[in-house]
């Protein structure tokens, strides 16, 4: 059953979602940006340990609280880890006032018709049961649209909602994430097709169903306003998608009703060599910048 306090926060409270969900394939790049080269560790176990230490440093920083960060998306290993002597989801909600989400996808299939759907997830039901037991509120899964193609966009959206309904059956709230590549040669056309496909699937959901949408910042400001206002949408959040934080925040500030769910844009100024004072100050400044772009619209 969905926690009503968490749902109220995620629907109504000003703030943004932190994406702390880099997985196996993206972890080396995230660590490199943090200042830890692949030559600094040996093997996946050491890599994930360093990544967890970075995430705990972020989650325990003074500025990382529900005052600004209303939710956080976690990698499975992060969900299973600890922060502040507690399981991470418990620590986030009880100590920081941050609603925990879980990344559930297993990566992307090969591109077909200009898009990449999700790889099969045969163990999803078991993962969702574990997530529910650990106090996770919702989930996230990312597909990618590289160009405007009817078959490709349609396949992505259908799969997202098919799996989304499976997630809803477990009492969790899905974040539907069909990312449109910011370098797509037909980005604006793909966004128009995506908006129509999303609206069609949203219209078909049972009355009272609520989902989140995580979308690339659109070429045209407020292009996703009809989705923001859809009765089945709890909130529309924006991914940074490779934009710098400055560019992502500027674009976000022109899209009313959308809030941030940034990953690399959240951590781009953080370095492993920073002492705690410098780290906390840098993260605090970044959080204020992203919060302002999410809340204060031009």
PDB file of C-alpha atoms in Angstrom:
ATOM      1  CA  UNK A   1       0.000   0.000   0.000  1.00  0.00           C
ATOM      2  CA  UNK A   2       1.314   3.435  -0.949  1.00  0.00           C
ATOM      3  CA  UNK A   3       2.446   5.533   2.036  1.00  0.00           C
ATOM      4  CA  UNK A   4       0.100   8.580   2.074  1.00  0.00           C
ATOM      5  CA  UNK A   5       2.699  10.879   3.677  1.00  0.00           C
ATOM      6  CA  UNK A   6       5.251  10.017   1.016  1.00  0.00           C
ATOM      7  CA  UNK A   7       2.683  10.457  -1.742  1.00  0.00           C
ATOM      8  CA  UNK A   8       1.627  13.850  -0.397  1.00  0.00           C
ATOM      9  CA  UNK A   9       5.249  14.986  -0.337  1.00  0.00           C
ATOM     10  CA  UNK A  10       5.967  13.739  -3.836  1.00  0.00           C
ATOM     11  CA  UNK A  11       2.835  15.316  -5.316  1.00  0.00           C
ATOM     12  CA  UNK A  12       2.788  18.666  -3.568  1.00  0.00           C
ATOM     13  CA  UNK A  13       5.985  19.643  -1.762  1.00  0.00           C
ATOM     14  CA  UNK A  14       8.377  22.069  -3.492  1.00  0.00           C
ATOM     15  CA  UNK A  15      11.721  20.488  -4.298  1.00  0.00           C
ATOM     16  CA  UNK A  16      13.389  17.998  -6.622  1.00  0.00           C
ATOM     17  CA  UNK A  17      14.423  14.346  -6.891  1.00  0.00           C
ATOM     18  CA  UNK A  18      18.102  13.418  -6.628  1.00  0.00           C
ATOM     19  CA  UNK A  19      19.131  10.609  -8.986  1.00  0.00           C
ATOM     20  CA  UNK A  20      21.768   8.515  -7.172  1.00  0.00           C
ATOM     21  CA  UNK A  21      21.234   5.452  -9.330  1.00  0.00           C
ATOM     22  CA  UNK A  22      24.274   4.997 -11.569  1.00  0.00           C
ATOM     23  CA  UNK A  23      24.566   1.256 -12.184  1.00  0.00           C
ATOM     24  CA  UNK A  24      27.349  -1.043 -13.348  1.00  0.00           C
ATOM     25  CA  UNK A  25      27.850   0.425 -16.806  1.00  0.00           C
ATOM     26  CA  UNK A  26      27.781   4.075 -15.748  1.00  0.00           C
ATOM     27  CA  UNK A  27      29.603   3.741 -12.416  1.00  0.00           C
ATOM     28  CA  UNK A  28      33.187   4.026 -13.764  1.00  0.00           C
ATOM     29  CA  UNK A  29      32.297   7.282 -15.515  1.00  0.00           C
ATOM     30  CA  UNK A  30      30.612   8.669 -12.411  1.00  0.00           C
ATOM     31  CA  UNK A  31      33.640   7.805 -10.280  1.00  0.00           C
ATOM     32  CA  UNK A  32      35.983   9.342 -12.850  1.00  0.00           C
ATOM     33  CA  UNK A  33      34.075  12.630 -12.711  1.00  0.00           C
ATOM     34  CA  UNK A  34      34.343  12.425  -8.919  1.00  0.00           C
ATOM     35  CA  UNK A  35      38.115  12.135  -9.285  1.00  0.00           C
ATOM     36  CA  UNK A  36      38.583   8.372  -8.900  1.00  0.00           C
ATOM     37  CA  UNK A  37      40.165   6.740 -11.960  1.00  0.00           C
ATOM     38  CA  UNK A  38      39.634   3.106 -12.957  1.00  0.00           C
ATOM     39  CA  UNK A  39      43.283   2.472 -12.051  1.00  0.00           C
ATOM     40  CA  UNK A  40      42.480   3.461  -8.455  1.00  0.00           C
ATOM     41  CA  UNK A  41      40.467   0.296  -7.757  1.00  0.00           C
ATOM     42  CA  UNK A  42      40.471  -3.348  -8.744  1.00  0.00           C
ATOM     43  CA  UNK A  43      37.232  -5.119  -9.625  1.00  0.00           C
ATOM     44  CA  UNK A  44      33.531  -4.494  -9.297  1.00  0.00           C
ATOM     45  CA  UNK A  45      33.389  -4.989  -5.544  1.00  0.00           C
ATOM     46  CA  UNK A  46      35.850  -2.179  -4.928  1.00  0.00           C
ATOM     47  CA  UNK A  47      34.142  -0.008  -7.547  1.00  0.00           C
ATOM     48  CA  UNK A  48      30.724  -0.345  -5.943  1.00  0.00           C
ATOM     49  CA  UNK A  49      32.183   0.222  -2.468  1.00  0.00           C
ATOM     50  CA  UNK A  50      33.667   3.534  -3.600  1.00  0.00           C
ATOM     51  CA  UNK A  51      30.395   4.484  -5.306  1.00  0.00           C
ATOM     52  CA  UNK A  52      28.449   3.712  -2.142  1.00  0.00           C
ATOM     53  CA  UNK A  53      30.844   5.822  -0.080  1.00  0.00           C
ATOM     54  CA  UNK A  54      30.264   8.728  -2.449  1.00  0.00           C
ATOM     55  CA  UNK A  55      26.494   8.343  -2.217  1.00  0.00           C
ATOM     56  CA  UNK A  56      26.549   8.120   1.571  1.00  0.00           C
ATOM     57  CA  UNK A  57      28.646  11.281   1.664  1.00  0.00           C
ATOM     58  CA  UNK A  58      25.950  13.014  -0.394  1.00  0.00           C
ATOM     59  CA  UNK A  59      23.008  11.623   1.590  1.00  0.00           C
ATOM     60  CA  UNK A  60      24.524  12.565   4.953  1.00  0.00           C
ATOM     61  CA  UNK A  61      25.505  16.105   3.925  1.00  0.00           C
ATOM     62  CA  UNK A  62      23.592  18.815   5.830  1.00  0.00           C
ATOM     63  CA  UNK A  63      21.922  20.244   2.698  1.00  0.00           C
ATOM     64  CA  UNK A  64      20.600  16.870   1.554  1.00  0.00           C
ATOM     65  CA  UNK A  65      17.234  16.929   3.283  1.00  0.00           C
ATOM     66  CA  UNK A  66      13.538  17.000   2.524  1.00  0.00           C
ATOM     67  CA  UNK A  67      13.578  20.784   2.681  1.00  0.00           C
ATOM     68  CA  UNK A  68      14.937  20.782  -0.858  1.00  0.00           C
ATOM     69  CA  UNK A  69      15.396  17.144  -1.929  1.00  0.00           C
ATOM     70  CA  UNK A  70      11.957  15.554  -1.766  1.00  0.00           C
ATOM     71  CA  UNK A  71      13.003  12.181  -3.207  1.00  0.00           C
ATOM     72  CA  UNK A  72      16.057  10.130  -4.156  1.00  0.00           C
ATOM     73  CA  UNK A  73      16.414   7.344  -6.733  1.00  0.00           C
ATOM     74  CA  UNK A  74      18.691   4.519  -5.595  1.00  0.00           C
ATOM     75  CA  UNK A  75      20.668   1.780  -7.300  1.00  0.00           C
ATOM     76  CA  UNK A  76      19.816  -1.711  -5.987  1.00  0.00           C
ATOM     77  CA  UNK A  77      23.142  -2.036  -4.160  1.00  0.00           C
ATOM     78  CA  UNK A  78      22.538   1.336  -2.524  1.00  0.00           C
ATOM     79  CA  UNK A  79      19.095   0.205  -1.345  1.00  0.00           C
ATOM     80  CA  UNK A  80      20.747  -2.841   0.229  1.00  0.00           C
ATOM     81  CA  UNK A  81      23.473  -0.760   1.902  1.00  0.00           C
ATOM     82  CA  UNK A  82      23.543   1.386   5.021  1.00  0.00           C
ATOM     83  CA  UNK A  83      23.846   5.077   5.876  1.00  0.00           C
ATOM     84  CA  UNK A  84      24.026   6.493   9.368  1.00  0.00           C
ATOM     85  CA  UNK A  85      23.901   2.969  10.785  1.00  0.00           C
ATOM     86  CA  UNK A  86      20.509   2.238   9.168  1.00  0.00           C
ATOM     87  CA  UNK A  87      19.304   0.694   5.899  1.00  0.00           C
ATOM     88  CA  UNK A  88      19.532   3.452   3.290  1.00  0.00           C
ATOM     89  CA  UNK A  89      15.761   3.741   2.569  1.00  0.00           C
ATOM     90  CA  UNK A  90      15.023   3.969   6.309  1.00  0.00           C
ATOM     91  CA  UNK A  91      17.762   6.562   6.841  1.00  0.00           C
ATOM     92  CA  UNK A  92      16.562   8.688   3.944  1.00  0.00           C
ATOM     93  CA  UNK A  93      12.963   8.849   5.132  1.00  0.00           C
ATOM     94  CA  UNK A  94      13.357   8.823   8.925  1.00  0.00           C
ATOM     95  CA  UNK A  95      16.487  10.965   9.261  1.00  0.00           C
ATOM     96  CA  UNK A  96      16.466  13.151   6.136  1.00  0.00           C
ATOM     97  CA  UNK A  97      12.789  13.356   5.157  1.00  0.00           C
ATOM     98  CA  UNK A  98      13.610  12.139   1.629  1.00  0.00           C
ATOM     99  CA  UNK A  99      11.327   9.664  -0.170  1.00  0.00           C
ATOM    100  CA  UNK A 100      13.247   6.613  -1.495  1.00  0.00           C
ATOM    101  CA  UNK A 101      12.794   5.288  -5.047  1.00  0.00           C
ATOM    102  CA  UNK A 102      14.549   2.314  -6.676  1.00  0.00           C
ATOM    103  CA  UNK A 103      15.979   1.939 -10.175  1.00  0.00           C
ATOM    104  CA  UNK A 104      14.655  -1.443 -11.309  1.00  0.00           C
ATOM    105  CA  UNK A 105      15.727  -1.801 -14.943  1.00  0.00           C
ATOM    106  CA  UNK A 106      18.616  -4.001 -16.059  1.00  0.00           C
ATOM    107  CA  UNK A 107      19.816  -1.751 -18.859  1.00  0.00           C
ATOM    108  CA  UNK A 108      18.909  -1.221 -22.486  1.00  0.00           C
ATOM    109  CA  UNK A 109      18.387  -3.606 -25.382  1.00  0.00           C
ATOM    110  CA  UNK A 110      20.075  -2.945 -28.725  1.00  0.00           C
ATOM    111  CA  UNK A 111      18.657  -0.057 -30.737  1.00  0.00           C
ATOM    112  CA  UNK A 112      15.781  -0.914 -33.053  1.00  0.00           C
ATOM    113  CA  UNK A 113      13.625   1.568 -34.980  1.00  0.00           C
ATOM    114  CA  UNK A 114      15.579   4.436 -33.456  1.00  0.00           C
ATOM    115  CA  UNK A 115      14.923   3.416 -29.852  1.00  0.00           C
ATOM    116  CA  UNK A 116      16.161   1.178 -27.058  1.00  0.00           C
ATOM    117  CA  UNK A 117      13.613  -0.654 -24.946  1.00  0.00           C
ATOM    118  CA  UNK A 118      14.419  -2.236 -21.596  1.00  0.00           C
ATOM    119  CA  UNK A 119      16.184  -5.569 -21.328  1.00  0.00           C
ATOM    120  CA  UNK A 120      14.035  -8.388 -19.892  1.00  0.00           C
ATOM    121  CA  UNK A 121      13.533  -8.290 -16.116  1.00  0.00           C
ATOM    122  CA  UNK A 122      12.544 -11.864 -15.165  1.00  0.00           C
ATOM    123  CA  UNK A 123      13.225 -11.269 -11.461  1.00  0.00           C
ATOM    124  CA  UNK A 124      11.254  -8.011 -11.225  1.00  0.00           C
ATOM    125  CA  UNK A 125       8.492  -9.359  -8.963  1.00  0.00           C
ATOM    126  CA  UNK A 126      11.045 -10.610  -6.440  1.00  0.00           C
ATOM    127  CA  UNK A 127      12.887  -7.279  -6.525  1.00  0.00           C
ATOM    128  CA  UNK A 128       9.664  -5.349  -6.017  1.00  0.00           C
ATOM    129  CA  UNK A 129       8.794  -7.492  -2.996  1.00  0.00           C
ATOM    130  CA  UNK A 130      12.224  -6.768  -1.487  1.00  0.00           C
ATOM    131  CA  UNK A 131      11.857  -3.082  -2.233  1.00  0.00           C
ATOM    132  CA  UNK A 132       8.462  -2.929  -0.564  1.00  0.00           C
ATOM    133  CA  UNK A 133       9.842  -4.659   2.534  1.00  0.00           C
ATOM    134  CA  UNK A 134      12.673  -2.125   2.720  1.00  0.00           C
ATOM    135  CA  UNK A 135      10.332   0.875   2.631  1.00  0.00           C
ATOM    136  CA  UNK A 136      10.810   1.925  -0.992  1.00  0.00           C
ATOM    137  CA  UNK A 137       8.010   4.177  -2.261  1.00  0.00           C
ATOM    138  CA  UNK A 138       8.422   3.981  -6.024  1.00  0.00           C
ATOM    139  CA  UNK A 139      10.563   2.833  -8.920  1.00  0.00           C
ATOM    140  CA  UNK A 140      12.321   4.139 -11.999  1.00  0.00           C
ATOM    141  CA  UNK A 141      13.224   2.534 -15.348  1.00  0.00           C
ATOM    142  CA  UNK A 142      14.896   4.263 -18.286  1.00  0.00           C
ATOM    143  CA  UNK A 143      14.376   3.657 -22.007  1.00  0.00           C
ATOM    144  CA  UNK A 144      15.975   5.769 -24.753  1.00  0.00           C
ATOM    145  CA  UNK A 145      14.548   7.305 -27.936  1.00  0.00           C
ATOM    146  CA  UNK A 146      17.269   8.306 -30.415  1.00  0.00           C
ATOM    147  CA  UNK A 147      15.057   9.579 -33.234  1.00  0.00           C
ATOM    148  CA  UNK A 148      11.469  10.124 -34.269  1.00  0.00           C
ATOM    149  CA  UNK A 149      10.106   6.759 -35.374  1.00  0.00           C
ATOM    150  CA  UNK A 150       6.517   5.600 -34.883  1.00  0.00           C
ATOM    151  CA  UNK A 151       7.416   1.981 -34.198  1.00  0.00           C
ATOM    152  CA  UNK A 152      10.319   2.811 -31.908  1.00  0.00           C
ATOM    153  CA  UNK A 153       8.551   5.431 -29.790  1.00  0.00           C
ATOM    154  CA  UNK A 154       5.452   3.259 -29.586  1.00  0.00           C
ATOM    155  CA  UNK A 155       7.445   0.236 -28.406  1.00  0.00           C
ATOM    156  CA  UNK A 156       9.166   2.240 -25.681  1.00  0.00           C
ATOM    157  CA  UNK A 157       5.957   3.714 -24.303  1.00  0.00           C
ATOM    158  CA  UNK A 158       3.985   0.456 -24.429  1.00  0.00           C
ATOM    159  CA  UNK A 159       6.703  -1.410 -22.562  1.00  0.00           C
ATOM    160  CA  UNK A 160       7.095   1.344 -19.962  1.00  0.00           C
ATOM    161  CA  UNK A 161       3.396   1.219 -19.106  1.00  0.00           C
ATOM    162  CA  UNK A 162       3.189  -2.571 -19.218  1.00  0.00           C
ATOM    163  CA  UNK A 163       5.942  -2.792 -16.612  1.00  0.00           C
ATOM    164  CA  UNK A 164       4.507   0.228 -14.810  1.00  0.00           C
ATOM    165  CA  UNK A 165       1.256  -1.650 -14.254  1.00  0.00           C
ATOM    166  CA  UNK A 166       3.214  -4.571 -12.814  1.00  0.00           C
ATOM    167  CA  UNK A 167       4.887  -2.152 -10.398  1.00  0.00           C
ATOM    168  CA  UNK A 168       1.559  -0.590  -9.414  1.00  0.00           C
ATOM    169  CA  UNK A 169       0.266  -4.064  -8.556  1.00  0.00           C
ATOM    170  CA  UNK A 170       2.938  -4.217  -5.832  1.00  0.00           C
ATOM    171  CA  UNK A 171       1.735  -0.958  -4.275  1.00  0.00           C
ATOM    172  CA  UNK A 172       4.712   1.012  -5.607  1.00  0.00           C
ATOM    173  CA  UNK A 173       4.508   4.131  -7.768  1.00  0.00           C
ATOM    174  CA  UNK A 174       6.459   3.954 -11.046  1.00  0.00           C
ATOM    175  CA  UNK A 175       8.489   6.713 -12.638  1.00  0.00           C
ATOM    176  CA  UNK A 176       7.949   6.234 -16.379  1.00  0.00           C
ATOM    177  CA  UNK A 177      11.165   7.367 -18.108  1.00  0.00           C
ATOM    178  CA  UNK A 178      11.297   7.409 -21.918  1.00  0.00           C
ATOM    179  CA  UNK A 179      14.362   9.612 -22.444  1.00  0.00           C
ATOM    180  CA  UNK A 180      14.694  11.453 -25.754  1.00  0.00           C
ATOM    181  CA  UNK A 181      18.400  11.863 -26.548  1.00  0.00           C
ATOM    182  CA  UNK A 182      19.396  15.530 -26.466  1.00  0.00           C
ATOM    183  CA  UNK A 183      21.537  14.937 -29.569  1.00  0.00           C
ATOM    184  CA  UNK A 184      18.704  13.434 -31.611  1.00  0.00           C
ATOM    185  CA  UNK A 185      18.453  14.908 -35.121  1.00  0.00           C
ATOM    186  CA  UNK A 186      14.659  14.771 -34.743  1.00  0.00           C
ATOM    187  CA  UNK A 187      14.348  15.624 -31.057  1.00  0.00           C
ATOM    188  CA  UNK A 188      11.384  17.984 -31.379  1.00  0.00           C
ATOM    189  CA  UNK A 189       9.457  15.604 -33.639  1.00  0.00           C
ATOM    190  CA  UNK A 190      10.179  12.695 -31.285  1.00  0.00           C
ATOM    191  CA  UNK A 191       8.905  14.768 -28.360  1.00  0.00           C
ATOM    192  CA  UNK A 192       5.622  15.441 -30.160  1.00  0.00           C
ATOM    193  CA  UNK A 193       5.133  11.748 -30.918  1.00  0.00           C
ATOM    194  CA  UNK A 194       6.117  10.819 -27.367  1.00  0.00           C
ATOM    195  CA  UNK A 195       3.657  13.278 -25.844  1.00  0.00           C
ATOM    196  CA  UNK A 196       0.811  11.775 -27.863  1.00  0.00           C
ATOM    197  CA  UNK A 197       1.781   8.196 -26.985  1.00  0.00           C
ATOM    198  CA  UNK A 198       2.099   9.024 -23.285  1.00  0.00           C
ATOM    199  CA  UNK A 199      -1.283  10.762 -23.228  1.00  0.00           C
ATOM    200  CA  UNK A 200      -2.899   7.715 -24.840  1.00  0.00           C
ATOM    201  CA  UNK A 201      -1.472   5.346 -22.223  1.00  0.00           C
ATOM    202  CA  UNK A 202      -2.295   7.693 -19.355  1.00  0.00           C
ATOM    203  CA  UNK A 203      -5.893   7.958 -20.531  1.00  0.00           C
ATOM    204  CA  UNK A 204      -6.156   4.158 -20.404  1.00  0.00           C
ATOM    205  CA  UNK A 205      -5.043   3.818 -16.766  1.00  0.00           C
ATOM    206  CA  UNK A 206      -7.723   2.884 -14.204  1.00  0.00           C
ATOM    207  CA  UNK A 207      -9.355   5.783 -12.392  1.00  0.00           C
ATOM    208  CA  UNK A 208      -7.343   6.929  -9.404  1.00  0.00           C
ATOM    209  CA  UNK A 209      -4.020   5.568 -10.685  1.00  0.00           C
ATOM    210  CA  UNK A 210      -1.038   7.903 -10.260  1.00  0.00           C
ATOM    211  CA  UNK A 211       2.354   7.672 -11.952  1.00  0.00           C
ATOM    212  CA  UNK A 212       5.360   9.929 -12.377  1.00  0.00           C
ATOM    213  CA  UNK A 213       6.905  10.860 -15.721  1.00  0.00           C
ATOM    214  CA  UNK A 214      10.630  11.542 -16.111  1.00  0.00           C
ATOM    215  CA  UNK A 215      11.289  13.304 -19.393  1.00  0.00           C
ATOM    216  CA  UNK A 216      14.086  15.043 -21.247  1.00  0.00           C
ATOM    217  CA  UNK A 217      13.854  18.823 -21.058  1.00  0.00           C
ATOM    218  CA  UNK A 218      11.840  19.674 -24.176  1.00  0.00           C
ATOM    219  CA  UNK A 219      12.966  21.830 -27.093  1.00  0.00           C
ATOM    220  CA  UNK A 220       9.870  24.022 -26.701  1.00  0.00           C
ATOM    221  CA  UNK A 221       9.238  25.393 -23.219  1.00  0.00           C
ATOM    222  CA  UNK A 222       6.100  24.042 -21.495  1.00  0.00           C
ATOM    223  CA  UNK A 223       5.636  21.461 -24.258  1.00  0.00           C
ATOM    224  CA  UNK A 224       4.726  18.822 -21.682  1.00  0.00           C
ATOM    225  CA  UNK A 225       2.223  21.027 -19.831  1.00  0.00           C
ATOM    226  CA  UNK A 226      -0.727  18.797 -20.929  1.00  0.00           C
ATOM    227  CA  UNK A 227       1.026  15.862 -19.249  1.00  0.00           C
ATOM    228  CA  UNK A 228       1.774  17.912 -16.126  1.00  0.00           C
ATOM    229  CA  UNK A 229      -1.968  18.586 -15.869  1.00  0.00           C
ATOM    230  CA  UNK A 230      -3.114  15.013 -16.633  1.00  0.00           C
ATOM    231  CA  UNK A 231      -5.198  13.471 -13.831  1.00  0.00           C
ATOM    232  CA  UNK A 232      -3.074  10.298 -13.786  1.00  0.00           C
ATOM    233  CA  UNK A 233       0.241  12.146 -13.390  1.00  0.00           C
ATOM    234  CA  UNK A 234       1.502  12.784  -9.861  1.00  0.00           C
ATOM    235  CA  UNK A 235       4.401  14.877 -11.156  1.00  0.00           C
ATOM    236  CA  UNK A 236       6.567  15.388 -14.218  1.00  0.00           C
ATOM    237  CA  UNK A 237      10.293  15.430 -13.460  1.00  0.00           C
ATOM    238  CA  UNK A 238      13.096  16.415 -15.795  1.00  0.00           C
ATOM    239  CA  UNK A 239      16.320  14.532 -16.485  1.00  0.00           C
ATOM    240  CA  UNK A 240      19.432  16.526 -17.307  1.00  0.00           C
ATOM    241  CA  UNK A 241      20.306  14.148 -20.152  1.00  0.00           C
ATOM    242  CA  UNK A 242      23.874  15.327 -20.645  1.00  0.00           C
ATOM    243  CA  UNK A 243      23.223  19.054 -20.362  1.00  0.00           C
ATOM    244  CA  UNK A 244      25.503  20.881 -17.959  1.00  0.00           C
ATOM    245  CA  UNK A 245      23.841  21.884 -14.706  1.00  0.00           C
ATOM    246  CA  UNK A 246      23.717  25.524 -15.788  1.00  0.00           C
ATOM    247  CA  UNK A 247      22.013  24.650 -19.078  1.00  0.00           C
ATOM    248  CA  UNK A 248      19.678  22.120 -17.454  1.00  0.00           C
ATOM    249  CA  UNK A 249      18.596  24.587 -14.765  1.00  0.00           C
ATOM    250  CA  UNK A 250      18.040  27.354 -17.310  1.00  0.00           C
ATOM    251  CA  UNK A 251      15.856  25.097 -19.451  1.00  0.00           C
ATOM    252  CA  UNK A 252      14.010  23.739 -16.417  1.00  0.00           C
ATOM    253  CA  UNK A 253      13.193  27.256 -15.218  1.00  0.00           C
ATOM    254  CA  UNK A 254      11.124  27.767 -18.396  1.00  0.00           C
ATOM    255  CA  UNK A 255       9.028  24.615 -17.957  1.00  0.00           C
ATOM    256  CA  UNK A 256       6.207  25.237 -15.498  1.00  0.00           C
ATOM    257  CA  UNK A 257       5.130  22.295 -13.364  1.00  0.00           C
ATOM    258  CA  UNK A 258       8.309  20.284 -14.011  1.00  0.00           C
ATOM    259  CA  UNK A 259      10.887  19.677 -11.281  1.00  0.00           C
ATOM    260  CA  UNK A 260      14.408  18.313 -11.563  1.00  0.00           C
ATOM    261  CA  UNK A 261      15.551  14.732 -11.249  1.00  0.00           C
ATOM    262  CA  UNK A 262      19.215  15.258 -12.003  1.00  0.00           C
ATOM    263  CA  UNK A 263      22.120  12.821 -11.719  1.00  0.00           C
ATOM    264  CA  UNK A 264      25.360  14.078 -13.262  1.00  0.00           C
ATOM    265  CA  UNK A 265      24.191  17.691 -12.997  1.00  0.00           C
ATOM    266  CA  UNK A 266      23.814  17.161  -9.240  1.00  0.00           C
ATOM    267  CA  UNK A 267      27.334  15.807  -8.699  1.00  0.00           C
ATOM    268  CA  UNK A 268      29.401  17.517 -11.402  1.00  0.00           C
ATOM    269  CA  UNK A 269      31.276  19.805  -8.965  1.00  0.00           C
ATOM    270  CA  UNK A 270      31.953  17.180  -6.276  1.00  0.00           C
ATOM    271  CA  UNK A 271      35.428  15.653  -5.897  1.00  0.00           C
ATOM    272  CA  UNK A 272      36.754  12.846  -3.735  1.00  0.00           C
ATOM    273  CA  UNK A 273      39.678  15.040  -2.636  1.00  0.00           C
ATOM    274  CA  UNK A 274      37.428  17.701  -1.076  1.00  0.00           C
ATOM    275  CA  UNK A 275      37.396  17.893   2.701  1.00  0.00           C
ATOM    276  CA  UNK A 276      33.970  17.717   4.329  1.00  0.00           C
ATOM    277  CA  UNK A 277      33.565  21.480   4.581  1.00  0.00           C
ATOM    278  CA  UNK A 278      34.285  22.045   0.882  1.00  0.00           C
ATOM    279  CA  UNK A 279      32.198  19.045  -0.183  1.00  0.00           C
ATOM    280  CA  UNK A 280      29.190  20.114   1.866  1.00  0.00           C
ATOM    281  CA  UNK A 281      29.454  23.724   0.712  1.00  0.00           C
ATOM    282  CA  UNK A 282      29.647  22.713  -2.952  1.00  0.00           C
ATOM    283  CA  UNK A 283      26.730  20.285  -2.672  1.00  0.00           C
ATOM    284  CA  UNK A 284      24.692  22.858  -0.767  1.00  0.00           C
ATOM    285  CA  UNK A 285      25.220  25.449  -3.478  1.00  0.00           C
ATOM    286  CA  UNK A 286      24.226  22.957  -6.183  1.00  0.00           C
ATOM    287  CA  UNK A 287      21.093  21.895  -4.309  1.00  0.00           C
ATOM    288  CA  UNK A 288      19.998  25.519  -3.962  1.00  0.00           C
ATOM    289  CA  UNK A 289      20.557  26.117  -7.680  1.00  0.00           C
ATOM    290  CA  UNK A 290      18.536  23.052  -8.739  1.00  0.00           C
ATOM    291  CA  UNK A 291      15.810  23.817  -6.182  1.00  0.00           C
ATOM    292  CA  UNK A 292      15.468  27.364  -7.486  1.00  0.00           C
ATOM    293  CA  UNK A 293      15.108  26.152 -11.080  1.00  0.00           C
ATOM    294  CA  UNK A 294      12.486  23.613  -9.978  1.00  0.00           C
ATOM    295  CA  UNK A 295      10.418  26.067  -7.957  1.00  0.00           C
ATOM    296  CA  UNK A 296      10.970  29.587  -9.265  1.00  0.00           C
ATOM    297  CA  UNK A 297       9.690  29.728 -12.825  1.00  0.00           C
ATOM    298  CA  UNK A 298      10.189  32.682 -15.157  1.00  0.00           C
TER     299      UNK A 298
END
